[in-house]
mmCIF file of C-alpha atoms in Angstrom:
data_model
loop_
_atom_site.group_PDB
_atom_site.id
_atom_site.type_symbol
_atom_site.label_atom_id
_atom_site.label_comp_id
_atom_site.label_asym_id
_atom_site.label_seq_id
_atom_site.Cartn_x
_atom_site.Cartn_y
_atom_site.Cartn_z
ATOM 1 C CA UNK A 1 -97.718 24.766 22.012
ATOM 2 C CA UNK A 2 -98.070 23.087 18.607
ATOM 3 C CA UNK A 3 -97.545 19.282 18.388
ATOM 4 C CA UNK A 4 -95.699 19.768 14.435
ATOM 5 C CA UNK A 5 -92.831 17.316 14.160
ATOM 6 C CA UNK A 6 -92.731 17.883 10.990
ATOM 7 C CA UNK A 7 -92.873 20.838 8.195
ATOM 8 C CA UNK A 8 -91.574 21.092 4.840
ATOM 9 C CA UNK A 9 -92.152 25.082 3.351
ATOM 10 C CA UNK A 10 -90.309 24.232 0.267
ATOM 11 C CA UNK A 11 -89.812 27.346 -2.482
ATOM 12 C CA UNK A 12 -92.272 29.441 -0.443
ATOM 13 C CA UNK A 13 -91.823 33.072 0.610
ATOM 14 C CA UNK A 14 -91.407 32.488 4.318
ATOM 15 C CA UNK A 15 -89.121 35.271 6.142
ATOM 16 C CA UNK A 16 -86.587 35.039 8.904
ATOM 17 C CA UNK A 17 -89.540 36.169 11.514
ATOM 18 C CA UNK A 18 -92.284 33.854 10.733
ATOM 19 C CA UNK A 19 -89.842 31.082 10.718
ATOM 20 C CA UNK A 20 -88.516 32.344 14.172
ATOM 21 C CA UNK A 21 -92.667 32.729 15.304
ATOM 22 C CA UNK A 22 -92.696 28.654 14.142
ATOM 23 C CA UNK A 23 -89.733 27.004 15.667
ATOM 24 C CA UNK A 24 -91.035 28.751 18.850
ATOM 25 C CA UNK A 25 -94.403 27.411 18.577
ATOM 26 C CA UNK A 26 -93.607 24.574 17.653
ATOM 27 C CA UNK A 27 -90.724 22.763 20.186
ATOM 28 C CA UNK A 28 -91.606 19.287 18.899
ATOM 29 C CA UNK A 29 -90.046 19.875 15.801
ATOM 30 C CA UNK A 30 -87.707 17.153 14.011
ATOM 31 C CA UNK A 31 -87.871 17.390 10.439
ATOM 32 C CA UNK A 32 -87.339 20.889 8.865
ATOM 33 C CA UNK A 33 -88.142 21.716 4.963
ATOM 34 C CA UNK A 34 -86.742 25.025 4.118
ATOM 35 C CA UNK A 35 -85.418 24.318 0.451
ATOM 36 C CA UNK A 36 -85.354 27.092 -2.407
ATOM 37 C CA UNK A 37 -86.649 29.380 0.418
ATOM 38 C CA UNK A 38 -84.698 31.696 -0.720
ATOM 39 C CA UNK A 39 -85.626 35.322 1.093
ATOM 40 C CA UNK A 40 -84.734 33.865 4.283
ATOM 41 C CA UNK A 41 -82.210 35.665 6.351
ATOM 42 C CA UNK A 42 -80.452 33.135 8.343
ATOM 43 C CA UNK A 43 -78.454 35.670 10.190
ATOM 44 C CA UNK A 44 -82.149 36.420 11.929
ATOM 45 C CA UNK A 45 -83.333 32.698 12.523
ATOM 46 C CA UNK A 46 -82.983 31.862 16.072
ATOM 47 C CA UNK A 47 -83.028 28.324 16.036
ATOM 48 C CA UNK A 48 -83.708 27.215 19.944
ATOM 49 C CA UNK A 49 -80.756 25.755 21.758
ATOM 50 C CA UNK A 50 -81.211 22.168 22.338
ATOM 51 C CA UNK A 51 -83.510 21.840 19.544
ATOM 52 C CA UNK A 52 -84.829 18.852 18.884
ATOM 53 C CA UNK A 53 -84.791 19.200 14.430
ATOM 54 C CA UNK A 54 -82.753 15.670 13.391
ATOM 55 C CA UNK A 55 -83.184 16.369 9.552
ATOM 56 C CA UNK A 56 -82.894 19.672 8.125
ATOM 57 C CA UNK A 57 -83.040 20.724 4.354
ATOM 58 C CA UNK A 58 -81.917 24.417 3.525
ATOM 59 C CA UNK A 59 -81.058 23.321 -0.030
ATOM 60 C CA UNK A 60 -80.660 26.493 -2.291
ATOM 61 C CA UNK A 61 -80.956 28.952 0.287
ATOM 62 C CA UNK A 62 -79.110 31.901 1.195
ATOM 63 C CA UNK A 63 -77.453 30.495 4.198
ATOM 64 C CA UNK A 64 -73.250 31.628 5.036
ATOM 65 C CA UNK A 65 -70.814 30.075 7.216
ATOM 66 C CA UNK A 66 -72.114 31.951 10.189
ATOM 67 C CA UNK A 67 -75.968 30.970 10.050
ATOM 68 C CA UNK A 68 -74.361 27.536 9.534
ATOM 69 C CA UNK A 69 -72.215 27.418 12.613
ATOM 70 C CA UNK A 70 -75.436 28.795 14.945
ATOM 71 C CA UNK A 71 -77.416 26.003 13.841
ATOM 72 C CA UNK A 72 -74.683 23.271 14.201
ATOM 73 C CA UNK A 73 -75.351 24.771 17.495
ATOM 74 C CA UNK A 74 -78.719 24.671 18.595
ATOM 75 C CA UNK A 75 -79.702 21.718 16.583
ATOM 76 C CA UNK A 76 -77.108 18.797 18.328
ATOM 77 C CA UNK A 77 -79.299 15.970 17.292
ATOM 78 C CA UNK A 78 -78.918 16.998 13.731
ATOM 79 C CA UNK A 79 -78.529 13.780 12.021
ATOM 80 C CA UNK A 80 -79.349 14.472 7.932
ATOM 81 C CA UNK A 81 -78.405 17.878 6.737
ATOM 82 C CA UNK A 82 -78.783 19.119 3.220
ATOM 83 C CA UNK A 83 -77.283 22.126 1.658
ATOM 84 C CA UNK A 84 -77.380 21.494 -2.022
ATOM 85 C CA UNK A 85 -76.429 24.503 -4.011
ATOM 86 C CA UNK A 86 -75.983 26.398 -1.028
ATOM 87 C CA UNK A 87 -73.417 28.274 -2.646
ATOM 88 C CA UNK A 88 -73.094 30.939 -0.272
ATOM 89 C CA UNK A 89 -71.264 28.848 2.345
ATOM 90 C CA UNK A 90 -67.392 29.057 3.065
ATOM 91 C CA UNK A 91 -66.642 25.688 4.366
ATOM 92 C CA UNK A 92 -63.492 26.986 5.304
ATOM 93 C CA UNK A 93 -65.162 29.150 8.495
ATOM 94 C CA UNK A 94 -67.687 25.939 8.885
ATOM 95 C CA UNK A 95 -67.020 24.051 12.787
ATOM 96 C CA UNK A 96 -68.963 20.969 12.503
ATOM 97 C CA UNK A 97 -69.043 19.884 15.961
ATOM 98 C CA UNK A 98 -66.175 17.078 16.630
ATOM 99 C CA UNK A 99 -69.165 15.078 18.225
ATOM 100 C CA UNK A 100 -71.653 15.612 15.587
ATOM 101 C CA UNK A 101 -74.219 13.021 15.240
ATOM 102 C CA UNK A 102 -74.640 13.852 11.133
ATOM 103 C CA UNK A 103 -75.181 10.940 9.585
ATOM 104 C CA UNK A 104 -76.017 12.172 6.526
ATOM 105 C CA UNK A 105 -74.422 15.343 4.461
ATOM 106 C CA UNK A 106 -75.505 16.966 1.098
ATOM 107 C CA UNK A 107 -72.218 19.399 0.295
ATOM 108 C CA UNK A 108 -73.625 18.706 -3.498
ATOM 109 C CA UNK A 109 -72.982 22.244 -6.091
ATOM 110 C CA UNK A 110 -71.411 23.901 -2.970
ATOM 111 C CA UNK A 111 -67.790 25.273 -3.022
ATOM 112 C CA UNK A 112 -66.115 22.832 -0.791
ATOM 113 C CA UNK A 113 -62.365 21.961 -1.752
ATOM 114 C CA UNK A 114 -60.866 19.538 -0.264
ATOM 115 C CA UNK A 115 -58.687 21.068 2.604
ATOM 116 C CA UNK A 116 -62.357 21.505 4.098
ATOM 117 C CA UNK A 117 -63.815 18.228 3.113
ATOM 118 C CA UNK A 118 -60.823 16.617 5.298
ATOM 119 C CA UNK A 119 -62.421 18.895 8.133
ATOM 120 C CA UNK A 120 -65.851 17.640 7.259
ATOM 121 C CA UNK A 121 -64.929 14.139 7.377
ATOM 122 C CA UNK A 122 -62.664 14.099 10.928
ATOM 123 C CA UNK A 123 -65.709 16.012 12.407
ATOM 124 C CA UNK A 124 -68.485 14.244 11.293
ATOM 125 C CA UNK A 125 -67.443 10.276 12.689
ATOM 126 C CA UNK A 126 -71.333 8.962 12.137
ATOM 127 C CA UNK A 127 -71.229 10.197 8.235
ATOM 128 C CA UNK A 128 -72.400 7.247 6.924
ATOM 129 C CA UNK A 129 -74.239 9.472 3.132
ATOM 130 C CA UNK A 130 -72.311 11.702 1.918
ATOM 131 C CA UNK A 131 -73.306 13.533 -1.705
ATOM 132 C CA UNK A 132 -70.285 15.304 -3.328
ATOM 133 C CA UNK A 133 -71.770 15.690 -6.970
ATOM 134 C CA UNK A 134 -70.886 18.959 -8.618
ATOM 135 C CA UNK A 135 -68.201 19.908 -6.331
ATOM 136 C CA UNK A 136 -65.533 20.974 -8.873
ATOM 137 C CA UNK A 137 -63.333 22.067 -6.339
ATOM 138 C CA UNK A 138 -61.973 19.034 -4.299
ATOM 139 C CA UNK A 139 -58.839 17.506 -5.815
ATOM 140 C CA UNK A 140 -59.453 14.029 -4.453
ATOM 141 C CA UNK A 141 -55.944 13.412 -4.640
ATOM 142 C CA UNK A 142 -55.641 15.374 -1.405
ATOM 143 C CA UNK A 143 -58.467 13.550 0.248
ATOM 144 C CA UNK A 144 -57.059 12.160 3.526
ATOM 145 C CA UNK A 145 -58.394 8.488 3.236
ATOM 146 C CA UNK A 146 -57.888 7.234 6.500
ATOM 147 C CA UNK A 147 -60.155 9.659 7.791
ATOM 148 C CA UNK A 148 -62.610 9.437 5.150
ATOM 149 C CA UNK A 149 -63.777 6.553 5.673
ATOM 150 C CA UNK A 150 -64.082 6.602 1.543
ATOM 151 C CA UNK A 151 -62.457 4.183 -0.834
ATOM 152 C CA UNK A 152 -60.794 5.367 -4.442
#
């Protein structure tokens, strides 16, 4: 088995199977690089349950709601996630787990309003970093700020 704890494959042409082929070999993992990979399939990743990956980045990919949800999942240790310009996602089918350990969250250039942000925030109670920029379609007047944790 490989010893990897770390891997970044940024703007590569990696595909759904030889990522599958090295989050198998490589159980160790923590620290995943996947940004502007962008002929991934994330319907066809099989992330391993009880994974051990505590930062992710899947910035500018072509990940949905679904491929979302399944590595929510498998990855409970998960504690940065970013998903810049991962416009693909509807955070509206999104469960962040109510005991997520994220700590820290980049929703930046995605189309999160703020119905789902409120979601976001009561699921997510270690948030600490949160990057919002570019996300035209939260009206921070409906922001619930006793669950946000955020000042105005």
């Amino acid at each position: 088995n490989g010893k990897i704890k770390t891997l970044y494959v940024f703007n590569t042409n990696i595909d759904a199977e030889v990522l599958n082929n090295l989050l198998v070999s490589n159980p160790l993992l923590e620290t995943l690089g996947l940004g502007h990979c962008e002929i991934i399939d994330f319907s066809k990743v099989n992330f391993p349950n009880n994974g051990k990956i505590k930062f992710l980045e899947v910035s500018k990919t072509n990940i949905d709601a679904e491929a979302l949800n399944n590595l929510l999942v498998s990855n409970p240790l998960l504690e940065t996630l970013n998903l810049w310009n991962c416009e693909r996602i509807d955070f509206s089918k999104v469960n962040f787990p109510n005991n997520g350990k994220i700590k820290s969250l980049n929703v930046s250039f995605t189309n999160i309003d703020a119905k789902e942000l409120n979601n976001l925030l009561v699921n997510n109670p270690l948030l600490e970093t949160l990057d919002l920029r570019g996300c035209k379609r939260i009206d921070f007047s409906k922001v619930n700020k006793t669950s946000a944790k955020l000042e105005f």
